[in-house]
Amino acid sequence: MSQETTQVGDNVASAYEELKEIGAAPLWRFYGNLFRKEPLSQAVPYHWSYERFRRSIEFFTGVMSLEEAERRVLMMVNPGLQDPPATLTTLFAGLQTIMPGETARPHRHTSNAFRFIIDGTGATTTVNGEVVEMRPGDLLLTPGWHWHDHVHAGDGPMYWLDGLDYPLVNLLEGSFAENLDAPRQEQTVPTGLSSRMFTHGRLNPAFLTPAGQSSPIGNYSWEQTQATFDAIGDDLEGSRSDGIILDYVNPWTGGPVMPTIGCRIARLRDGFVGQARRTSSNMIFHVVEGSGTTQVGDHSFTWQRGDTIAVPLWTWYRHMVAAGSHATLFSYTDEPVRRSLGFFREETRED
């Protein structure tokens, strides 16, 4: 190697070192990582067992008061997202419980949230002054910066799936939170009024005006969900990938229930074998009833009632239900964000 070539090499190395000193970096060295051919998530496909989660949370219920815990929640932590803990890069799932006689004090946060009730009766949540009842299969909304507390005046434990967008909010550095200096909110709205006003097809109260970007409905009841499935019956095949799948809709916009989270529920018929599908959105599936198998990437998860499955973005998934049985799957996704930014894509394939 000539002396001139050596000198040029030394000068180049020195120039790269100087870039660090001035707070710069050469794009050409990072181009492939910054502009990828397709999305690559740190999250991995994963399956959480309701039976095992419930046993664990029952133990902590016996040794830890609600006052100590603030909210008695077991997080569903993805192996690829340990620090900070999250279920997917933009979404969170957790199992929460409240016992008879307990009150989870009011707080609020900028993260949007919902509760999908799994087991128990007799508890209520109060959201911005409206008392909303909890029953299995109900979807309860807590939009961002809404006060909410939980009270259990019934018998036996309550269990529900918590869904939030806090991983996305924290990524955007948009998190604010506040506790109310009172054990409970004051009720300022008749119990269940939002559901009674809005969940009647397309008959919306014309005397009200929209407030905020989220749905005004406090509780999308299982009773009405079941009635919709029954009304459709066997007259339609539905989606080849997701069966008879229904959107929970914001009555003001006809769009998703919250600006960052879209919620759906699907009925998979006897012997359903879905077409493989992938999208550019993160998805979390929760088993409302039945049993089956979902292939996610290279993984095959056998699930039953109460279980939860994480499907990272741009990962192939396919649902299957055994002959002689059917299943119902609740799901939520960050699709509203992806669509609003023009990032949403989807593909299907024949297997």
mmCIF file with all atom_site columns, C-alpha atoms in Angstrom, residues 240-242 268-276 290-296 299-303 317-323 325-327 329 351:
data_model
loop_
_atom_site.group_PDB
_atom_site.id
_atom_site.type_symbol
_atom_site.label_atom_id
_atom_site.label_alt_id
_atom_site.label_comp_id
_atom_site.label_asym_id
_atom_site.label_entity_id
_atom_site.label_seq_id
_atom_site.pdbx_PDB_ins_code
_atom_site.Cartn_x
_atom_site.Cartn_y
_atom_site.Cartn_z
_atom_site.occupancy
_atom_site.B_iso_or_equiv
_atom_site.pdbx_formal_charge
_atom_site.auth_seq_id
_atom_site.auth_comp_id
_atom_site.auth_asym_id
_atom_site.auth_atom_id
_atom_site.pdbx_PDB_model_num
ATOM 1  C CA . ARG A 1 240 ? -62.208 -15.142 4.132  1.00 0.00 ? 240 ARG A CA 1
ATOM 2  C CA . SER A 1 241 ? -59.597 -14.212 6.738  1.00 0.00 ? 241 SER A CA 1
ATOM 3  C CA . ASP A 1 242 ? -61.734 -13.112 9.697  1.00 0.00 ? 242 ASP A CA 1
ATOM 4  C CA . LEU A 1 268 ? -65.746 -17.804 13.212 1.00 0.00 ? 268 LEU A CA 1
ATOM 5  C CA . ARG A 1 269 ? -68.136 -20.513 12.115 1.00 0.00 ? 269 ARG A CA 1
ATOM 6  C CA . ASP A 1 270 ? -68.022 -24.273 12.506 1.00 0.00 ? 270 ASP A CA 1
ATOM 7  C CA . GLY A 1 271 ? -64.849 -25.594 10.871 1.00 0.00 ? 271 GLY A CA 1
ATOM 8  C CA . PHE A 1 272 ? -63.585 -22.147 9.818  1.00 0.00 ? 272 PHE A CA 1
ATOM 9  C CA . VAL A 1 273 ? -60.206 -22.157 8.050  1.00 0.00 ? 273 VAL A CA 1
ATOM 10 C CA . GLY A 1 274 ? -59.132 -18.594 7.332  1.00 0.00 ? 274 GLY A CA 1
ATOM 11 C CA . GLN A 1 275 ? -57.148 -17.223 4.455  1.00 0.00 ? 275 GLN A CA 1
ATOM 12 C CA . ALA A 1 276 ? -53.686 -16.016 5.501  1.00 0.00 ? 276 ALA A CA 1
ATOM 13 C CA . GLY A 1 290 ? -64.785 -21.046 21.786 1.00 0.00 ? 290 GLY A CA 1
ATOM 14 C CA . SER A 1 291 ? -61.438 -22.579 20.965 1.00 0.00 ? 291 SER A CA 1
ATOM 15 C CA . GLY A 1 292 ? -59.189 -22.903 17.953 1.00 0.00 ? 292 GLY A CA 1
ATOM 16 C CA . THR A 1 293 ? -55.743 -22.283 16.533 1.00 0.00 ? 293 THR A CA 1
ATOM 17 C CA . THR A 1 294 ? -54.074 -19.224 15.040 1.00 0.00 ? 294 THR A CA 1
ATOM 18 C CA . GLN A 1 295 ? -50.902 -19.402 12.996 1.00 0.00 ? 295 GLN A CA 1
ATOM 19 C CA . VAL A 1 296 ? -48.821 -16.227 13.408 1.00 0.00 ? 296 VAL A CA 1
ATOM 20 C CA . HIS A 1 299 ? -45.802 -19.920 15.422 1.00 0.00 ? 299 HIS A CA 1
ATOM 21 C CA . SER A 1 300 ? -48.983 -21.934 15.967 1.00 0.00 ? 300 SER A CA 1
ATOM 22 C CA . PHE A 1 301 ? -51.069 -20.948 19.018 1.00 0.00 ? 301 PHE A CA 1
ATOM 23 C CA . THR A 1 302 ? -53.890 -23.111 20.345 1.00 0.00 ? 302 THR A CA 1
ATOM 24 C CA . TRP A 1 303 ? -56.304 -20.911 22.261 1.00 0.00 ? 303 TRP A CA 1
ATOM 25 C CA . TYR A 1 317 ? -51.796 -14.800 10.534 1.00 0.00 ? 317 TYR A CA 1
ATOM 26 C CA . ARG A 1 318 ? -54.506 -17.388 9.911  1.00 0.00 ? 318 ARG A CA 1
ATOM 27 C CA . HIS A 1 319 ? -57.376 -18.524 12.191 1.00 0.00 ? 319 HIS A CA 1
ATOM 28 C CA . MET A 1 320 ? -58.753 -22.072 12.293 1.00 0.00 ? 320 MET A CA 1
ATOM 29 C CA . VAL A 1 321 ? -61.661 -23.582 14.231 1.00 0.00 ? 321 VAL A CA 1
ATOM 30 C CA . ALA A 1 322 ? -62.295 -27.304 14.513 1.00 0.00 ? 322 ALA A CA 1
ATOM 31 C CA . ALA A 1 323 ? -65.303 -28.921 12.903 1.00 0.00 ? 323 ALA A CA 1
ATOM 32 C CA . SER A 1 325 ? -67.398 -25.800 17.084 1.00 0.00 ? 325 SER A CA 1
ATOM 33 C CA . HIS A 1 326 ? -67.313 -22.040 16.561 1.00 0.00 ? 326 HIS A CA 1
ATOM 34 C CA . ALA A 1 327 ? -65.504 -19.108 18.175 1.00 0.00 ? 327 ALA A CA 1
ATOM 35 C CA . LEU A 1 329 ? -62.697 -13.161 18.678 1.00 0.00 ? 329 LEU A CA 1
ATOM 36 C CA . ASP A 1 351 ? -51.958 -21.567 1.652  1.00 0.00 ? 351 ASP A CA 1
#
